[in-house]
Short mmCIF file of C-alpha atoms in Angstrom, two decimals:
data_model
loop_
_atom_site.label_atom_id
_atom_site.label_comp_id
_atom_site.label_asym_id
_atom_site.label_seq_id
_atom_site.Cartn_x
_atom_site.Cartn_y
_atom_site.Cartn_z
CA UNK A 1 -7.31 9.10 43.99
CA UNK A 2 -9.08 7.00 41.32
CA UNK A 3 -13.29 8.38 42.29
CA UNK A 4 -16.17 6.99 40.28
CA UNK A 5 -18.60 9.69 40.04
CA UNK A 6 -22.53 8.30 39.70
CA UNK A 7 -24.32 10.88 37.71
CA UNK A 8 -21.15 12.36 36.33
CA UNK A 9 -23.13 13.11 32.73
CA UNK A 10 -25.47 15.60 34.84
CA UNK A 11 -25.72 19.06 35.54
CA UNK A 12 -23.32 19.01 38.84
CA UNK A 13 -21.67 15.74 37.71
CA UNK A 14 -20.35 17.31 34.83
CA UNK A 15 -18.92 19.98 36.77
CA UNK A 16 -17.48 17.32 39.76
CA UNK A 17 -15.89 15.44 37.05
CA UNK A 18 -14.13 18.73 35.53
CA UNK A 19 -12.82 19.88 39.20
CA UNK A 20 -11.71 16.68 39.62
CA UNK A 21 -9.37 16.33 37.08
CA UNK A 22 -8.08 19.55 37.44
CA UNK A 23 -7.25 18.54 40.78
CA UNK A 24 -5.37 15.40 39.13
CA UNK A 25 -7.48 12.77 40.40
CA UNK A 26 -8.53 9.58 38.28
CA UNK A 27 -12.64 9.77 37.21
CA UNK A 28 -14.97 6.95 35.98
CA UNK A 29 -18.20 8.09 35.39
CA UNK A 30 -21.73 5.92 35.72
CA UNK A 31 -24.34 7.14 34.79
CA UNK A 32 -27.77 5.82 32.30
CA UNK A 33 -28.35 8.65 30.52
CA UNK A 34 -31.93 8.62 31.57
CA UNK A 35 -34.04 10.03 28.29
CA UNK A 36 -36.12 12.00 30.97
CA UNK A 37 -33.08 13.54 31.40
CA UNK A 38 -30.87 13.74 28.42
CA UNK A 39 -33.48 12.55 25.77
CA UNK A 40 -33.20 10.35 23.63
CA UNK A 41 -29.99 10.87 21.93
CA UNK A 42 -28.01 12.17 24.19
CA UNK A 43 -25.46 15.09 23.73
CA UNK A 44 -22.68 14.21 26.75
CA UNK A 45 -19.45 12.54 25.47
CA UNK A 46 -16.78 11.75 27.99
CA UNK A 47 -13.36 13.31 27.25
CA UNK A 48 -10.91 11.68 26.94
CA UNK A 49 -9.42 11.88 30.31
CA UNK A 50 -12.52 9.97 31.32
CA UNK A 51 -13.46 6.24 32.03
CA UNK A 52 -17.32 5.95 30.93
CA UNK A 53 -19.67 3.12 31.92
CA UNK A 54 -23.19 3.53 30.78
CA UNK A 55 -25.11 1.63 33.87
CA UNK A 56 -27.81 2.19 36.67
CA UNK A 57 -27.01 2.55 40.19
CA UNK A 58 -29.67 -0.19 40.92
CA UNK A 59 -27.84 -2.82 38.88
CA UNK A 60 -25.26 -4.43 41.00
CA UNK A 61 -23.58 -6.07 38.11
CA UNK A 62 -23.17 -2.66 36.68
CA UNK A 63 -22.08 -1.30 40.24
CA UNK A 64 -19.26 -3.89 40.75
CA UNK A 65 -17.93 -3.11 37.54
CA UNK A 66 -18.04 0.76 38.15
CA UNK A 67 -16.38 0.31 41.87
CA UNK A 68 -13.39 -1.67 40.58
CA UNK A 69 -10.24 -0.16 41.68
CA UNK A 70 -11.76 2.67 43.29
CA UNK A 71 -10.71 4.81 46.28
CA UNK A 72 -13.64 7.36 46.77
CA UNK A 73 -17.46 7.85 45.65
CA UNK A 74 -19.32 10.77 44.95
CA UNK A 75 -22.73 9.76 44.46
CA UNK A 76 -24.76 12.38 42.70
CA UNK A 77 -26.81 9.97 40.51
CA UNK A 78 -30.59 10.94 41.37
CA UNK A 79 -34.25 11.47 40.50
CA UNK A 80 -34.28 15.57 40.99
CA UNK A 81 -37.04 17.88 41.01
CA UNK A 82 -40.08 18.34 43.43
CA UNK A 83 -41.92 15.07 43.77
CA UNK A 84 -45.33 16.47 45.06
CA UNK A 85 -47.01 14.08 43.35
CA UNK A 86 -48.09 10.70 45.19
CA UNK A 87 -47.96 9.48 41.30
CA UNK A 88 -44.05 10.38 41.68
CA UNK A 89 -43.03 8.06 44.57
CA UNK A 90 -42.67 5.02 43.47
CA UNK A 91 -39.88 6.40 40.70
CA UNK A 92 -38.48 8.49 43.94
CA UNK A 93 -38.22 5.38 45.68
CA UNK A 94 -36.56 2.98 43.20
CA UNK A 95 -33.93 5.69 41.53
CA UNK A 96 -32.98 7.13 44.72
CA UNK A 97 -33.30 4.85 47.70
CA UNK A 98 -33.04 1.68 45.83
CA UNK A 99 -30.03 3.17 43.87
CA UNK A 100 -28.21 4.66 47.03
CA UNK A 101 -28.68 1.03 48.57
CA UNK A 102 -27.18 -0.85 46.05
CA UNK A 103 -24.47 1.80 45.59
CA UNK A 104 -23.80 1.03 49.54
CA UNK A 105 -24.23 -2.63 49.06
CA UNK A 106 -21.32 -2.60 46.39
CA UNK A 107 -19.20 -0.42 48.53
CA UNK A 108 -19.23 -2.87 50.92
CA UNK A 109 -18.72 -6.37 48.54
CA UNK A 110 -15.87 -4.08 47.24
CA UNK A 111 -14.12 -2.85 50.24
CA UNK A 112 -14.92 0.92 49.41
CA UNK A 113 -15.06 3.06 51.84
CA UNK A 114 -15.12 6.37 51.52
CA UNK A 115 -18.88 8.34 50.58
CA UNK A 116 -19.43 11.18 49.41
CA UNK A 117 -23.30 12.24 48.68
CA UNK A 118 -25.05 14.42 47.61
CA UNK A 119 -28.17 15.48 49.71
CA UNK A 120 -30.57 18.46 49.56
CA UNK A 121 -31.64 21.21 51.88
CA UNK A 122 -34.91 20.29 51.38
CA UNK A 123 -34.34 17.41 54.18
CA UNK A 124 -35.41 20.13 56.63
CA UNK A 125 -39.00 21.19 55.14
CA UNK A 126 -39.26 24.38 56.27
CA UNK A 127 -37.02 24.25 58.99
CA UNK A 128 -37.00 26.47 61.78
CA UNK A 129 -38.34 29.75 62.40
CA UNK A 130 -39.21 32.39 65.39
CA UNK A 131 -42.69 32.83 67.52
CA UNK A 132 -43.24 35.95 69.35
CA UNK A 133 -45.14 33.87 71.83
CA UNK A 134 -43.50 30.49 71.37
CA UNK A 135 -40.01 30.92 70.49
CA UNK A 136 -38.11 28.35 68.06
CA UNK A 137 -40.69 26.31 66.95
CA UNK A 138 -41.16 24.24 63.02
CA UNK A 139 -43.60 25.73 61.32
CA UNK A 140 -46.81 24.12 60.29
CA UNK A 141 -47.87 22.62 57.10
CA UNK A 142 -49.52 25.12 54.52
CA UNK A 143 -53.09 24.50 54.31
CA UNK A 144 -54.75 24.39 50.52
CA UNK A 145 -57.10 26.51 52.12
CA UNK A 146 -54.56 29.29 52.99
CA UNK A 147 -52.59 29.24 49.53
CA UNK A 148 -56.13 29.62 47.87
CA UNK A 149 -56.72 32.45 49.52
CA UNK A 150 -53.32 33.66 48.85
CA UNK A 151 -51.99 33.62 52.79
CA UNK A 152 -48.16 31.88 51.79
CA UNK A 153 -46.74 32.17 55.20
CA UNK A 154 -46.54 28.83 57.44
CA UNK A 155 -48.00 29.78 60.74
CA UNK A 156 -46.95 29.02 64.22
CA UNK A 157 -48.10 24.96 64.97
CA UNK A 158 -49.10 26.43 68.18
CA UNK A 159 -50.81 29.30 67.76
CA UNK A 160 -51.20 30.39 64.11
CA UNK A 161 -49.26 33.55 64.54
CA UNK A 162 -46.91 34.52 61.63
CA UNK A 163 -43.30 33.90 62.43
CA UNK A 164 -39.80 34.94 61.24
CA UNK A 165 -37.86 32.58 59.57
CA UNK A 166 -34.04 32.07 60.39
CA UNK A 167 -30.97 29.86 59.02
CA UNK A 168 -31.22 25.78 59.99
CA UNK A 169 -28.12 24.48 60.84
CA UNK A 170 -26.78 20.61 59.82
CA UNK A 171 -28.31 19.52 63.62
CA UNK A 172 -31.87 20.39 62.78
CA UNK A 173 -34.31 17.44 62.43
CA UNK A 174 -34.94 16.49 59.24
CA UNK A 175 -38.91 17.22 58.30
CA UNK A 176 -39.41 16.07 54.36
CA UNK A 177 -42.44 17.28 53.07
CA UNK A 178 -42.50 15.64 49.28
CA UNK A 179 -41.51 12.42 47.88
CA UNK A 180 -38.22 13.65 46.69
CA UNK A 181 -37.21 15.45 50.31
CA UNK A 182 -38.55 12.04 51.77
CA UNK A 183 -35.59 9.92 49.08
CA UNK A 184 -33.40 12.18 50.34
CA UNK A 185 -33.27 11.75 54.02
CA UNK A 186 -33.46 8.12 53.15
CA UNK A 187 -30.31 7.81 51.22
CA UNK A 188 -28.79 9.50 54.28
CA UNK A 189 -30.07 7.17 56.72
CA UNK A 190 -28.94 4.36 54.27
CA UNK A 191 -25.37 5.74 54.36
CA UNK A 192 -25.19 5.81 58.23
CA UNK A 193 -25.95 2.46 58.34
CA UNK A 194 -23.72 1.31 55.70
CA UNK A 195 -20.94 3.71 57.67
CA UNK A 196 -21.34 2.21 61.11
CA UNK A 197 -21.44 -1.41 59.78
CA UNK A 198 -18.30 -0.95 57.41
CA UNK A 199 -16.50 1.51 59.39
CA UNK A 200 -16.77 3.56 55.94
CA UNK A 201 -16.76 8.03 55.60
CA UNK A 202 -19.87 9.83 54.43
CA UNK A 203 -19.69 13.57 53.71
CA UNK A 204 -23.67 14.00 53.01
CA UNK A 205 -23.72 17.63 50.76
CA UNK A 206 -26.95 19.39 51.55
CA UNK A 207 -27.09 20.81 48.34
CA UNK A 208 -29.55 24.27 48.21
CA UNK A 209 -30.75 26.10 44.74
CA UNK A 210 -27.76 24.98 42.19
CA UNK A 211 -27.94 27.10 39.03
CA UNK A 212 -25.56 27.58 36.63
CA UNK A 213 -24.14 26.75 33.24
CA UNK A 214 -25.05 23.08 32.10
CA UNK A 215 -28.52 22.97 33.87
CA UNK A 216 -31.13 20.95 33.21
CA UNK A 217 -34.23 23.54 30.99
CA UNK A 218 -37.19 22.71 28.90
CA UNK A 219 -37.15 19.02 31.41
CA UNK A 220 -39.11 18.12 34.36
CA UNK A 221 -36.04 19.01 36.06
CA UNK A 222 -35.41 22.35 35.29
CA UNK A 223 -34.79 24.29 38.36
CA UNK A 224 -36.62 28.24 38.57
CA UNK A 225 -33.85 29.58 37.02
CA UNK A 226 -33.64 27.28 34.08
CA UNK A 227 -37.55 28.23 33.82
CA UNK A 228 -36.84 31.97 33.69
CA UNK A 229 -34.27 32.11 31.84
CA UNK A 230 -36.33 29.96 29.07
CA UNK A 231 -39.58 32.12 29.34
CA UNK A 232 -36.83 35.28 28.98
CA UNK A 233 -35.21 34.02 25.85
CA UNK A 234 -38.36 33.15 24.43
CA UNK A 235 -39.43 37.08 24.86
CA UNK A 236 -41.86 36.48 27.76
CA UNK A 237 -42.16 37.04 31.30
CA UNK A 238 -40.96 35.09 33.59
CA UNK A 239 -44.20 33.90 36.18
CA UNK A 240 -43.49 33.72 39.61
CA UNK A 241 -45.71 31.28 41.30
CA UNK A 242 -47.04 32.83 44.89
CA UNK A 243 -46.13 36.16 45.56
CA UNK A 244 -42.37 35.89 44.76
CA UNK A 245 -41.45 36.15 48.58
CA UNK A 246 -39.95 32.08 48.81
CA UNK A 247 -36.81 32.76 50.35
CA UNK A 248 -33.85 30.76 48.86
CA UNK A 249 -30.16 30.29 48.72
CA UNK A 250 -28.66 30.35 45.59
CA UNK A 251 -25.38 28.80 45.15
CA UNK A 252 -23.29 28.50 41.74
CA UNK A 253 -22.70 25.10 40.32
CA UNK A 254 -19.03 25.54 39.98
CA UNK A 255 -19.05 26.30 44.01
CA UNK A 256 -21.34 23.48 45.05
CA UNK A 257 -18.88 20.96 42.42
CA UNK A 258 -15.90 23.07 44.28
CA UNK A 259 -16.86 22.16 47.93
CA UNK A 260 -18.44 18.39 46.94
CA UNK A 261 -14.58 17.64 45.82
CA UNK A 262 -13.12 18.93 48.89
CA UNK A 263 -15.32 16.49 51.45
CA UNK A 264 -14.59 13.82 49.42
CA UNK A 265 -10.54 14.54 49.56
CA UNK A 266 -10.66 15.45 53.24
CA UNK A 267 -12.97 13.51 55.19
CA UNK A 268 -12.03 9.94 55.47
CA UNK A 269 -14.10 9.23 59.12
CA UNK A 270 -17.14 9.08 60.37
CA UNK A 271 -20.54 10.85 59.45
CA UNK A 272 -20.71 14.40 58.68
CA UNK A 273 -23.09 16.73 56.73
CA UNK A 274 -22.48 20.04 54.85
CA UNK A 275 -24.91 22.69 53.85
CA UNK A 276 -23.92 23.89 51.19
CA UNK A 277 -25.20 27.68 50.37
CA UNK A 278 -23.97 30.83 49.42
CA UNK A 279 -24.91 32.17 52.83
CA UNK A 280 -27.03 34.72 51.44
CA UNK A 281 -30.87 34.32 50.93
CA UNK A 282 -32.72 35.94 48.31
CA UNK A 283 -36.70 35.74 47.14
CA UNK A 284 -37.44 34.12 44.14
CA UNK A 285 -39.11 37.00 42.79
CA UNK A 286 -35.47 38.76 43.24
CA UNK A 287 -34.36 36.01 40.94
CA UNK A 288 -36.41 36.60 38.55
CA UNK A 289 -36.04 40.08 38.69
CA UNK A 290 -32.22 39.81 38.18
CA UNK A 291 -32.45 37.87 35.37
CA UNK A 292 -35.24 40.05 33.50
CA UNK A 293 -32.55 43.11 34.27
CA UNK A 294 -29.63 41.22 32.82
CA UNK A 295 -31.41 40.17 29.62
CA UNK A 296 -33.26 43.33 29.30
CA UNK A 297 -36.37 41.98 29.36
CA UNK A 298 -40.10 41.85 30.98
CA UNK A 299 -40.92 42.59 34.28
CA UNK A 300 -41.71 39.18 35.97
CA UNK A 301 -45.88 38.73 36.71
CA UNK A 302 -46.17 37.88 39.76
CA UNK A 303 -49.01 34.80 39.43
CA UNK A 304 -50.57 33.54 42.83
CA UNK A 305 -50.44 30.30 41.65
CA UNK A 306 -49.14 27.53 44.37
CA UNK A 307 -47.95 24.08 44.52
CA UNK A 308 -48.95 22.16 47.37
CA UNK A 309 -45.97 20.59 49.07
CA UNK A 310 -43.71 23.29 48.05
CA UNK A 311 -41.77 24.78 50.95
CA UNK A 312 -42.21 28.75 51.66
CA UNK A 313 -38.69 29.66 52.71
CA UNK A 314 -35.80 27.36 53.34
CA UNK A 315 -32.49 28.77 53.89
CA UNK A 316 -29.72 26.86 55.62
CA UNK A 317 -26.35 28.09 57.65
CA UNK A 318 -23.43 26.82 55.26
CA UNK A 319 -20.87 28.05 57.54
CA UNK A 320 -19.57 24.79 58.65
CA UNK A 321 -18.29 24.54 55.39
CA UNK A 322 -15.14 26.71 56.83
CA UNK A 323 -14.11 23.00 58.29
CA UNK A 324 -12.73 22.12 54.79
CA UNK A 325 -11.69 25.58 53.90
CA UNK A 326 -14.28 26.45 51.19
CA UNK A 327 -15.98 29.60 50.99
CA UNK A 328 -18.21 30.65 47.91
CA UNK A 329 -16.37 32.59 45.07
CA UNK A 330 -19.10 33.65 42.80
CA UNK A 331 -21.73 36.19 43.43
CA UNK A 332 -25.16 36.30 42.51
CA UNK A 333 -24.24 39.35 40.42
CA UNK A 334 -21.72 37.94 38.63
CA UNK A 335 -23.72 34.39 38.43
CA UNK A 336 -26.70 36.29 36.73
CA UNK A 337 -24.55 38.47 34.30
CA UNK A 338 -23.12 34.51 33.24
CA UNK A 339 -26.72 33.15 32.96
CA UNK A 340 -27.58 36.06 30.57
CA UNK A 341 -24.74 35.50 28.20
CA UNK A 342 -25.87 31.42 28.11
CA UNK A 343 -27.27 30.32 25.45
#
């Protein structure tokens, strides 16, 4: 297949586009090259192999251009990061929904019809979790109040009893809780539409915590590993914002660019979403803990601090992903023993 990539220049994108071509596909790349991303010069060069177009998703000039001749898009061009800030949401809303619409748009004026995108596990919020008294329930927003206080745990919406979290599967309801979460479920609800009009595929990729070599550090983008690995080279202790009991799923890049490649090959109908996760949930303070082994340095301090809007513990079932015959092939061990030897 000939796939444009949006994005391609960025931390998964780069990673797509190298899977891709192994797997003997045709890849144009679109991307802007955003300075908040790659500064001002920046580094990425396309090989060879590559078709480059320097453009922004929310040009459709520079989106017919990109879709010419194309069988297949995987759509990872995005504003990242948390969003918690109302300051953020215009940007949210023009990079990501704007972009994903006139990505769609284009699909359509070009007869392209086959999506691939990529989504986030932070759709869900916090998802779903356990009440001794009330069963399955969503857990309630954290109060300032609480974090200040240092009480991290969402309570029960009912009662205000502590409850036990547990894996969300693709069917829960989506419950954003920051501007980014928010662009998210909107770029899915923009593909649906587009899908049911056009009779076009999406495979929406619920990305969780992608780390790995190539990501973004020393940006407003850098993910908590990027941050601890930074603070570690530097000679300093990583800080772990709350009490370093956020649950997460940490998934290699080179898995989450291995499984994006496979829904876009294989599914050519319909709607579908993937979580994509290693299936195994760790704290961030483990994290941090792994790294500060494998670099043989500082303990992690443990801070207090909180953002509101940040989500306590989100981890996600990824076993649907068996449908396209992925599993993950990189542990945590061996992902943190690579991180240390980065540079």
């Amino acid at each position: 297949m000939r796939v444009l990539v949006t994005g391609g220049a960025g931390f998964i994108g780069q990673h797509v586009v190298r899977g891709l071509l192994a797997r003997n596909h045709e890849v144009r790349v679109l991307d802007s090259l955003r300075s908040d991303v790659h500064g001002e010069d920046p580094h990425w060069r396309p090989s060879n192999e590559v078709e480059f177009q320097r453009g922004d998703v929310r040009s459709a000039d520079s989106i017919d251009e990109a879709l010419n001749g194309v069988d297949a898009v995987i759509h990872l061009a995005a504003k990242v990061g948390l969003g918690v800030a109302v300051s953020d949401m215009p940007d949210y809303a023009s990079s990501n929904d704007v972009g994903a619409a006139e990505l769609l748009a284009g699909m359509a004026r070009n007869n392209v019809l086959r999506l691939t995108l990529a989504s986030s596990m932070v759709v869900y919020g916090e998802g779903e979790a356990i009440c001794s008294e009330h069963g399955s329930v969503r857990p309630a927003p954290r109060l300032e109040a609480a974090l200040a206080e240092g009480d991290f745990e969402p309570p029960c919406p009912h009662c205000g009893k502590p409850l036990t979290n547990q894996l969300v599967g693709e069917d829960t309801p989506f419950d954003p809780r920051n501007a980014y979460a928010t662009s998210k479920v909107a770029q899915e609800f923009y593909a649906s539409n587009w899908a049911r009009v056009t009779g076009g595929s999406v495979a929406a990729m619920r990305y969780h915590n992608v780390y790995g070599p190539g990501m973004p550090k020393d940006t407003p983008y850098a993910g908590v590993a990027a941050i601890f690995l930074s603070a570690l080279r530097r000679g300093q202790a990583p800080t772990v914002f709350e009490d370093g009991g956020q649950r997460r799923d940490f998934i290699h890049v080179r898995d989450v660019a291995q499984a994006t490649i496979l829904a876009c090959e294989q599914h050519q109908s319909g709607v579908r979403a993937w979580n994509v996760g290693s299936g195994t949930p760790r704290t961030v303070g483990q994290m941090a803990e792994a790294l500060a082994r494998a670099l043989n340095g500082p303990k992690p301090v443990v801070t207090g601090r909180y953002r509101l809007g940040d989500v306590r513990h989100i981890t996600a079932d990824s076993s649907r992903l068996s449908e396209l015959g992925w599993k993950p092939s990189i542990s945590f061990e061996d992902g943190m023993a690579e991180l240390s030897g980065m540079s």
